[in-house]
Amino acid sequence: MKTKHAQSASLKGLEVPGAVLRPFAGEQLMLMRAEGKAGWPLAAHAHPHEQITLVVSGRLRMRVGEEWLELGAGDIVHVPSNVEHEVLFLEDSVVFDAFHPVRQDLLERLEAPK
């Protein structure tokens, strides 16, 4: 097996309403850099993938299920599979999301012709 490596800010980006997503996937695990601008919302959604989010810089409000959290650099949160969640970026922010299993839906959108 060949080792994969990249500089996260240089990964190909997928623009979605509220963020730019830069996924990096292995066989069964995916890490994604997400960049949001102050005031941008990331709409409520759910997926079957388990997720852990780590805030690297900035501040955001995140709803997981019924609970709202205000998060800053160094904060980490677990999002269980199929639990609705959403984000409002309070400041320009960079977060990393880990997913299991790999979010093939995002990888396919990233590679889809424009």
Short mmCIF file of C-alpha atoms in Angstrom, two decimals:
data_model
loop_
_atom_site.label_atom_id
_atom_site.label_comp_id
_atom_site.label_asym_id
_atom_site.label_seq_id
_atom_site.Cartn_x
_atom_site.Cartn_y
_atom_site.Cartn_z
CA MET A 1 0.00 0.00 0.00
CA LYS A 2 1.26 3.46 -0.91
CA THR A 3 1.08 6.11 1.81
CA LYS A 4 -1.07 9.13 1.02
CA HIS A 5 -0.20 12.58 2.32
CA ALA A 6 -1.22 16.15 1.60
CA GLN A 7 -1.21 19.70 2.96
CA SER A 8 -4.82 20.12 4.12
CA ALA A 9 -5.25 23.70 2.86
CA SER A 10 -4.17 22.56 -0.63
CA LEU A 11 -6.69 19.73 -0.96
CA LYS A 12 -9.32 20.11 -3.68
CA GLY A 13 -12.29 21.97 -2.23
CA LEU A 14 -16.00 21.31 -2.52
CA GLU A 15 -18.04 24.49 -2.08
CA VAL A 16 -21.31 23.91 -0.27
CA PRO A 17 -23.67 26.53 1.17
CA GLY A 18 -21.86 27.68 4.31
CA ALA A 19 -18.41 26.14 3.89
CA VAL A 20 -15.59 24.87 1.71
CA LEU A 21 -14.95 21.18 2.39
CA ARG A 22 -11.57 19.56 1.72
CA PRO A 23 -11.83 15.77 2.26
CA PHE A 24 -8.95 13.33 2.61
CA ALA A 25 -9.95 9.66 2.72
CA GLY A 26 -8.34 6.37 3.59
CA GLU A 27 -10.02 3.01 3.17
CA GLN A 28 -12.41 3.21 6.15
CA LEU A 29 -11.84 6.64 7.69
CA MET A 30 -12.04 10.18 6.36
CA LEU A 31 -10.71 13.48 7.70
CA MET A 32 -12.07 16.69 6.25
CA ARG A 33 -10.92 20.26 6.60
CA ALA A 34 -13.91 22.63 6.60
CA GLU A 35 -13.48 26.37 6.21
CA GLY A 36 -16.32 28.72 7.12
CA LYS A 37 -16.60 32.51 6.99
CA ALA A 38 -18.08 34.58 9.80
CA GLY A 39 -21.86 34.66 9.51
CA TRP A 40 -22.11 31.61 7.21
CA PRO A 41 -24.62 28.94 8.28
CA LEU A 42 -24.14 25.27 7.47
CA ALA A 43 -27.68 23.93 7.10
CA ALA A 44 -29.19 21.28 9.34
CA HIS A 45 -28.44 17.79 8.07
CA ALA A 46 -27.88 14.21 9.19
CA HIS A 47 -25.96 11.27 7.74
CA PRO A 48 -25.31 7.65 8.71
CA HIS A 49 -21.62 8.38 9.36
CA GLU A 50 -20.27 8.87 12.87
CA GLN A 51 -18.49 12.24 13.11
CA ILE A 52 -16.04 13.95 15.43
CA THR A 53 -15.43 17.68 14.93
CA LEU A 54 -12.35 19.55 16.17
CA VAL A 55 -12.26 23.34 15.98
CA VAL A 56 -8.76 24.45 14.95
CA SER A 57 -9.41 28.19 14.77
CA GLY A 58 -12.31 30.61 15.05
CA ARG A 59 -15.64 30.29 16.87
CA LEU A 60 -18.92 28.68 15.95
CA ARG A 61 -22.30 27.64 17.30
CA MET A 62 -23.18 24.02 16.62
CA ARG A 63 -26.42 22.22 17.24
CA VAL A 64 -26.22 18.47 17.78
CA GLY A 65 -29.69 17.01 18.22
CA GLU A 66 -31.47 19.42 20.56
CA GLU A 67 -28.30 20.82 22.18
CA TRP A 68 -26.61 24.06 21.09
CA LEU A 69 -22.88 24.41 21.82
CA GLU A 70 -20.57 27.39 21.42
CA LEU A 71 -17.17 26.11 20.35
CA GLY A 72 -13.73 27.66 19.99
CA ALA A 73 -10.20 26.58 19.12
CA GLY A 74 -9.36 23.24 20.71
CA ASP A 75 -12.99 22.22 21.37
CA ILE A 76 -14.10 18.83 20.12
CA VAL A 77 -17.58 17.32 19.76
CA HIS A 78 -18.98 13.90 18.83
CA VAL A 79 -21.93 13.68 16.44
CA PRO A 80 -23.52 10.21 16.52
CA SER A 81 -24.73 8.70 13.25
CA ASN A 82 -28.13 9.89 11.99
CA VAL A 83 -28.31 12.79 14.48
CA GLU A 84 -29.28 16.11 12.92
CA HIS A 85 -26.71 18.88 13.33
CA GLU A 86 -25.99 22.37 12.00
CA VAL A 87 -23.40 25.13 12.35
CA LEU A 88 -23.26 28.91 12.38
CA PHE A 89 -19.74 30.28 11.99
CA LEU A 90 -19.35 33.21 14.41
CA GLU A 91 -15.84 33.98 13.13
CA ASP A 92 -13.78 32.85 10.16
CA SER A 93 -13.09 29.28 11.23
CA VAL A 94 -11.23 26.11 10.32
CA VAL A 95 -12.51 22.80 11.67
CA PHE A 96 -11.55 19.20 11.03
CA ASP A 97 -14.23 16.53 10.83
CA ALA A 98 -13.42 12.83 11.11
CA PHE A 99 -15.96 10.41 9.60
CA HIS A 100 -16.44 6.67 9.82
CA PRO A 101 -17.12 5.15 7.42
CA VAL A 102 -15.80 7.27 4.55
CA ARG A 103 -18.33 9.78 3.15
CA GLN A 104 -18.43 8.51 -0.41
CA ASP A 105 -21.22 11.01 -1.14
CA LEU A 106 -18.83 13.92 -0.61
CA LEU A 107 -16.00 12.30 -2.56
CA GLU A 108 -18.36 11.69 -5.50
CA ARG A 109 -19.56 15.32 -5.45
CA LEU A 110 -15.95 16.50 -5.34
CA GLU A 111 -15.09 14.52 -8.48
CA ALA A 112 -18.33 15.23 -10.38
CA PRO A 113 -17.94 17.30 -13.54
CA LYS A 114 -19.04 20.91 -13.09
#
